[in-house]
Tab-separated table of C-alpha atoms and ligand atoms in Angstrom:
chain	number	residue	atom	x	y	z
A	1	UNK	CA	-11.740	-66.950	240.335
A	2	UNK	CA	-15.084	-67.421	242.050
A	3	UNK	CA	-15.118	-68.919	245.552
A	4	UNK	CA	-18.285	-70.817	246.372
A	5	UNK	CA	-19.096	-72.531	249.626
A	6	UNK	CA	-22.717	-73.505	249.094
A	7	UNK	CA	-23.236	-76.875	247.329
A	8	UNK	CA	-26.507	-75.590	245.830
A	9	UNK	CA	-24.786	-72.507	244.395
A	10	UNK	CA	-21.921	-74.603	242.984
A	11	UNK	CA	-24.388	-76.978	241.368
A	12	UNK	CA	-26.316	-74.023	239.918
A	13	UNK	CA	-23.126	-72.558	238.422
A	14	UNK	CA	-22.204	-75.959	236.980
A	15	UNK	CA	-25.633	-76.277	235.327
A	16	UNK	CA	-25.226	-72.797	233.796
A	17	UNK	CA	-21.795	-73.710	232.424
A	18	UNK	CA	-23.097	-76.956	230.934
A	19	UNK	CA	-26.082	-75.148	229.395
A	20	UNK	CA	-23.741	-72.650	227.758
A	21	UNK	CA	-21.774	-75.548	226.227
A	22	UNK	CA	-18.664	-75.395	228.434
A	23	UNK	CA	-16.723	-78.475	229.507
A	24	UNK	CA	-15.757	-78.744	233.175
A	25	UNK	CA	-12.551	-80.265	234.546
A	26	UNK	CA	-12.493	-80.991	238.250
A	27	UNK	CA	-9.685	-81.466	240.770
A	28	UNK	CA	-10.939	-82.649	244.187
A	29	UNK	CA	-8.515	-81.909	247.033
A	30	UNK	CA	-8.316	-81.667	250.796
A	31	UNK	CA	-6.325	-78.431	250.582
A	32	UNK	CA	-2.878	-77.560	251.888
A	33	UNK	CA	-1.994	-77.476	248.244
A	34	UNK	CA	1.461	-78.117	246.824
A	35	UNK	CA	3.119	-78.382	243.418
A	36	UNK	CA	1.548	-81.835	242.960
A	37	UNK	CA	-1.940	-80.301	243.140
A	38	UNK	CA	-0.905	-77.467	240.827
A	39	UNK	CA	0.184	-80.040	238.251
A	40	UNK	CA	-3.304	-81.608	238.478
A	41	UNK	CA	-4.837	-78.174	237.862
A	42	UNK	CA	-2.633	-77.665	234.798
A	43	UNK	CA	-3.662	-81.047	233.424
A	44	UNK	CA	-7.308	-80.192	234.158
A	45	UNK	CA	-6.926	-77.043	232.069
A	46	UNK	CA	-5.739	-79.092	229.067
A	47	UNK	CA	-9.076	-80.918	229.045
A	48	UNK	CA	-11.705	-78.238	229.533
A	49	UNK	CA	-12.661	-74.570	229.338
A	50	UNK	CA	-13.547	-74.386	233.009
A	51	UNK	CA	-11.478	-75.701	235.913
A	52	UNK	CA	-13.118	-76.316	239.272
A	53	UNK	CA	-11.046	-77.190	242.349
A	54	UNK	CA	-12.641	-78.306	245.595
A	55	UNK	CA	-11.068	-78.011	249.021
A	56	UNK	CA	-12.755	-80.081	251.678
A	57	UNK	CA	-11.117	-82.024	254.498
A	58	UNK	CA	-13.570	-84.880	254.421
A	59	UNK	CA	-14.161	-86.141	257.979
A	60	UNK	CA	-15.699	-89.433	256.869
A	61	UNK	CA	-12.486	-90.734	255.319
A	62	UNK	CA	-10.512	-90.394	258.564
A	63	UNK	CA	-10.579	-93.159	261.176
A	64	UNK	CA	-11.195	-92.325	264.869
A	65	UNK	CA	-7.451	-92.420	265.665
A	66	UNK	CA	-6.328	-90.621	262.526
A	67	UNK	CA	-5.202	-87.059	261.910
A	68	UNK	CA	-8.475	-85.240	261.038
A	69	UNK	CA	-8.073	-82.500	263.651
A	70	UNK	CA	-4.382	-82.028	262.904
A	71	UNK	CA	-4.719	-82.213	259.109
A	72	UNK	CA	-2.873	-79.125	257.817
A	73	UNK	CA	-5.042	-76.269	256.583
A	74	UNK	CA	-4.120	-72.903	255.047
A	75	UNK	CA	-6.974	-71.508	253.007
A	76	UNK	CA	-5.312	-68.156	252.199
A	77	UNK	CA	-2.291	-69.863	250.694
A	78	UNK	CA	-4.475	-72.390	248.858
A	79	UNK	CA	-6.637	-69.633	247.420
A	80	UNK	CA	-3.543	-67.806	246.145
A	81	UNK	CA	-2.179	-70.972	244.539
A	82	UNK	CA	-5.495	-71.643	242.812
A	83	UNK	CA	-5.668	-68.070	241.489
A	84	UNK	CA	-2.108	-68.317	240.177
A	85	UNK	CA	-2.930	-71.642	238.518
A	86	UNK	CA	-5.855	-70.001	236.679
A	87	UNK	CA	-8.619	-71.943	238.437
A	88	UNK	CA	-12.106	-70.634	237.571
A	89	UNK	CA	-14.121	-71.890	240.552
A	90	UNK	CA	-12.909	-72.806	244.005
A	91	UNK	CA	-15.523	-74.885	245.787
A	92	UNK	CA	-14.911	-74.621	249.537
A	93	UNK	CA	-17.816	-76.143	251.450
A	94	UNK	CA	-17.912	-76.898	255.163
A	95	UNK	CA	-18.834	-80.103	256.972
A	96	UNK	CA	-22.246	-78.760	257.977
A	97	UNK	CA	-23.400	-78.185	254.423
A	98	UNK	CA	-21.763	-81.327	253.015
A	99	UNK	CA	-23.040	-83.683	255.745
A	100	UNK	CA	-26.403	-82.739	257.161
A	101	UNK	CA	-27.032	-83.877	260.750
A	102	UNK	CA	-29.146	-86.805	259.613
A	103	UNK	CA	-26.948	-87.812	256.646
A	104	UNK	CA	-27.523	-91.551	256.303
A	105	UNK	CA	-26.426	-92.651	252.848
A	106	UNK	CA	-22.974	-94.125	252.236
A	107	UNK	CA	-21.260	-95.668	249.235
A	108	UNK	CA	-18.994	-98.672	249.586
A	109	UNK	CA	-16.877	-100.294	246.912
A	110	UNK	CA	-16.506	-103.877	248.040
A	111	UNK	CA	-13.572	-105.454	246.195
A	112	UNK	CA	-10.673	-103.091	245.507
A	113	UNK	CA	-11.222	-101.273	248.820
A	114	UNK	CA	-10.574	-104.273	251.028
A	115	UNK	CA	-6.806	-104.520	250.527
A	116	UNK	CA	-3.746	-102.233	250.923
A	117	UNK	CA	-4.815	-98.954	252.596
A	118	UNK	CA	-8.378	-100.285	252.879
A	119	UNK	CA	-7.137	-103.104	255.126
A	120	UNK	CA	-5.344	-100.770	257.528
A	121	UNK	CA	-7.739	-97.790	257.275
A	122	UNK	CA	-11.206	-99.268	257.829
A	123	UNK	CA	-13.972	-97.180	256.312
A	124	UNK	CA	-11.522	-94.899	254.492
A	125	UNK	CA	-12.702	-95.702	250.965
A	126	UNK	CA	-16.353	-95.628	252.026
A	127	UNK	CA	-15.705	-92.014	253.035
A	128	UNK	CA	-13.782	-91.286	249.836
A	129	UNK	CA	-16.452	-92.810	247.560
A	130	UNK	CA	-19.266	-91.023	249.349
A	131	UNK	CA	-17.659	-87.599	249.224
A	132	UNK	CA	-16.438	-87.938	245.642
A	133	UNK	CA	-19.899	-89.080	244.516
A	134	UNK	CA	-21.371	-86.006	246.216
A	135	UNK	CA	-18.739	-83.735	244.658
A	136	UNK	CA	-19.402	-85.208	241.202
A	137	UNK	CA	-23.129	-84.587	241.609
A	138	UNK	CA	-22.461	-81.012	242.671
A	139	UNK	CA	-19.716	-80.045	240.189
A	140	UNK	CA	-20.974	-82.235	237.299
A	141	UNK	CA	-17.594	-82.330	235.565
A	142	UNK	CA	-16.733	-83.941	232.249
A	143	UNK	CA	-13.235	-84.739	233.542
A	144	UNK	CA	-11.843	-85.419	237.005
A	145	UNK	CA	-8.073	-85.351	237.510
A	146	UNK	CA	-6.629	-87.625	240.204
A	147	UNK	CA	-3.021	-88.272	241.188
A	148	UNK	CA	-1.354	-91.635	240.607
A	149	UNK	CA	0.263	-91.327	244.015
A	150	UNK	CA	-3.051	-92.439	245.514
A	151	UNK	CA	-3.027	-95.520	243.313
A	152	UNK	CA	-5.721	-97.424	245.178
A	153	UNK	CA	-7.994	-94.383	245.424
A	154	UNK	CA	-7.646	-93.903	241.666
A	155	UNK	CA	-8.652	-97.514	240.986
A	156	UNK	CA	-11.527	-97.496	243.498
A	157	UNK	CA	-12.929	-94.274	242.041
A	158	UNK	CA	-12.593	-95.574	238.484
A	159	UNK	CA	-14.627	-98.586	239.617
A	160	UNK	CA	-17.231	-96.340	241.257
A	161	UNK	CA	-17.564	-94.242	238.100
A	162	UNK	CA	-17.857	-97.383	235.963
A	163	UNK	CA	-20.268	-99.288	238.177
A	164	UNK	CA	-22.554	-96.345	238.920
A	165	UNK	CA	-22.385	-94.847	235.403
A	166	UNK	CA	-21.143	-91.441	236.455
A	167	UNK	CA	-20.799	-89.174	233.436
A	168	UNK	CA	-17.141	-88.280	233.976
A	169	UNK	CA	-13.803	-89.321	232.540
A	170	UNK	CA	-11.051	-89.859	235.098
A	171	UNK	CA	-7.631	-88.567	234.086
A	172	UNK	CA	-4.668	-90.033	235.982
A	173	UNK	CA	-1.823	-87.594	236.650
A	174	UNK	CA	1.763	-88.688	237.353
A	175	UNK	CA	3.143	-88.366	240.890
A	176	UNK	CA	5.101	-85.153	241.407
A	177	UNK	CA	8.277	-85.607	243.444
A	178	UNK	CA	10.628	-83.393	245.417
A	179	UNK	CA	14.201	-83.107	244.107
A	180	UNK	CA	15.290	-86.134	246.161
A	181	UNK	CA	12.403	-88.287	244.913
A	182	UNK	CA	10.000	-88.004	247.884
A	183	UNK	CA	6.442	-87.918	246.573
A	184	UNK	CA	4.759	-84.583	247.313
A	185	UNK	CA	2.097	-84.899	249.994
A	186	UNK	CA	0.401	-82.510	252.412
A	187	UNK	CA	1.365	-84.962	255.157
A	188	UNK	CA	5.126	-84.532	254.542
A	189	UNK	CA	4.760	-81.475	256.759
A	190	UNK	CA	4.367	-83.757	259.789
A	191	UNK	CA	7.807	-85.322	259.332
A	192	UNK	CA	10.655	-84.265	261.605
A	193	UNK	CA	13.714	-82.972	259.694
A	194	UNK	CA	15.456	-86.325	260.261
A	195	UNK	CA	12.390	-88.258	259.063
A	196	UNK	CA	12.065	-86.022	256.024
A	197	UNK	CA	15.575	-87.108	255.023
A	198	UNK	CA	14.724	-90.758	255.652
A	199	UNK	CA	11.433	-90.504	253.750
A	200	UNK	CA	13.372	-90.857	250.519
A	201	UNK	CA	13.559	-94.586	251.373
A	202	UNK	CA	10.118	-95.109	249.798
A	203	UNK	CA	11.296	-93.762	246.450
A	204	UNK	CA	14.635	-95.548	246.733
A	205	UNK	CA	12.950	-98.855	247.458
A	206	UNK	CA	10.694	-98.425	244.419
A	207	UNK	CA	13.746	-97.665	242.274
A	208	UNK	CA	15.408	-100.798	243.638
A	209	UNK	CA	12.331	-102.855	242.759
A	210	UNK	CA	12.209	-101.390	239.266
A	211	UNK	CA	15.881	-102.251	238.726
A	212	UNK	CA	15.312	-105.841	239.880
A	213	UNK	CA	12.297	-106.145	237.604
A	214	UNK	CA	14.204	-104.660	234.655
A	215	UNK	CA	16.945	-107.193	235.360
A	216	UNK	CA	14.426	-110.048	234.912
A	217	UNK	CA	13.302	-110.758	238.491
A	218	UNK	CA	9.647	-111.867	238.499
A	219	UNK	CA	9.273	-113.273	242.016
A	220	UNK	CA	7.062	-110.993	244.136
A	221	UNK	CA	8.593	-112.204	247.425
A	222	UNK	CA	12.142	-111.403	246.261
A	223	UNK	CA	11.162	-107.912	245.112
A	224	UNK	CA	9.226	-107.214	248.329
A	225	UNK	CA	12.186	-108.417	250.421
A	226	UNK	CA	14.468	-105.968	248.617
A	227	UNK	CA	11.990	-103.136	249.244
A	228	UNK	CA	11.751	-104.102	252.931
A	229	UNK	CA	15.559	-104.037	253.301
A	230	UNK	CA	15.689	-100.427	252.089
A	231	UNK	CA	12.897	-99.326	254.457
A	232	UNK	CA	14.336	-101.238	257.417
A	233	UNK	CA	17.534	-99.200	257.242
A	234	UNK	CA	15.489	-96.200	258.472
A	235	UNK	CA	13.242	-95.418	261.451
A	236	UNK	CA	10.170	-95.952	259.242
A	237	UNK	CA	7.852	-98.856	260.166
A	238	UNK	CA	6.362	-100.832	257.314
A	239	UNK	CA	2.558	-100.753	257.318
A	240	UNK	CA	2.450	-102.805	254.130
A	241	UNK	CA	4.539	-103.689	251.109
A	242	UNK	CA	2.377	-105.436	248.515
A	243	UNK	CA	2.642	-106.487	244.912
A	244	UNK	CA	-0.832	-106.859	243.484
A	245	UNK	CA	-2.452	-107.316	240.106
A	246	UNK	CA	-2.818	-103.825	238.655
A	247	UNK	CA	-6.512	-104.368	237.875
A	248	UNK	CA	-7.886	-106.587	240.631
A	249	UNK	CA	-5.468	-105.485	243.393
A	250	UNK	CA	-5.174	-109.133	244.433
A	251	UNK	CA	-1.702	-110.314	245.523
A	252	UNK	CA	0.485	-111.909	242.858
A	253	UNK	CA	3.348	-114.355	243.353
A	254	UNK	CA	4.853	-114.138	239.876
A	255	UNK	CA	4.814	-110.934	237.869
A	256	UNK	CA	3.439	-111.934	234.492
A	257	UNK	CA	0.977	-109.064	233.962
A	258	UNK	CA	1.334	-105.403	235.010
A	259	UNK	CA	1.545	-105.363	238.789
A	260	UNK	CA	1.212	-102.541	241.279
A	261	UNK	CA	3.930	-102.353	243.913
A	262	UNK	CA	2.422	-100.293	246.719
A	263	UNK	CA	3.804	-99.440	250.108
A	264	UNK	CA	2.839	-97.558	253.230
A	265	UNK	CA	5.425	-96.611	255.828
A	266	UNK	CA	4.774	-95.035	259.209
A	267	UNK	CA	7.079	-92.393	260.650
A	268	UNK	CA	6.452	-90.827	264.055
A	269	UNK	CA	4.440	-87.979	262.542
A	270	UNK	CA	3.104	-89.290	259.243
A	271	UNK	CA	2.133	-92.392	257.362
A	272	UNK	CA	3.464	-92.099	253.812
A	273	UNK	CA	2.400	-94.044	250.737
A	274	UNK	CA	4.025	-94.510	247.346
A	275	UNK	CA	3.792	-96.921	244.453
A	276	UNK	CA	4.935	-97.900	241.011
A	277	UNK	CA	3.537	-100.152	238.318
A	278	UNK	CA	5.918	-102.905	237.261
A	279	UNK	CA	5.178	-103.731	233.662
B	301	PAF	O1	-7.095	-87.467	247.548
B	301	PAF	C1	-7.710	-86.655	248.277
B	301	PAF	O2	-7.249	-85.554	248.562
B	301	PAF	C2	-9.063	-87.054	248.829
B	301	PAF	O3	-9.125	-88.413	249.127
B	301	PAF	C3	-10.247	-86.648	247.935
B	301	PAF	C4	-10.220	-87.353	246.599
B	301	PAF	C5	-10.222	-85.142	247.717
B	301	PAF	C6	-11.571	-87.004	248.615
B	301	PAF	O4	-11.705	-86.356	249.836
């Protein structure tokens, strides 16, 4: 596995691979890798000869009061995991070479980004779109694998790729869960032991919603109320519980088309998100 920190060098390597006829699969990450990331790498391998993983804690997607400084980092462990997963290139740039001092160009998606996490994390998706556009220009992949856990991010980036004609196919990878159902996330590390136990409420509330839906319930308010009841039995504070059209991300009252049930819950140390599509 080759570790590259210079964007120019990574882009040069990508050009060489493309010229020699190799396909590239790309997994963008912010590091502190876990089994969920490894599953993305395995999926990436199914699509292409060369797998590139990036690790970059992107400052521009964190708000001023968010956890940028405290975001967990462990490059040695990440490097080992990537090697074991058979990654070919690990792109590990730093803020200075990704954002020059006079960086002044930003990308904003203006519809899907305004709701859910976009409503409570202002500027988050502007940061995500900008960095992913840069990474795509540097790595030039044929495929980019993204987790379904970040449902809104997946939809925003699909829109960016469509609207700006990026030459990449986005592959959505299923959420990987711990044995009790908690979605794997680097931020789970921030939970106290008691909160970690309670964090299963997100999964349980989604299961409850799925059961209601399977039983014929189509009223969004009723399903959201059931989800809220499960969360309220814990110390978690609801940031949002929304049922939105799976394509437009606009709220729905009656579930007639596939709908995304998405929730964000704040614990003392971490804000967790999870989702399911009710179809
Ligand atoms: O999902 C993430 O880890 C990040 O938002 C991403 C896509 C790597 C961009 O920084």
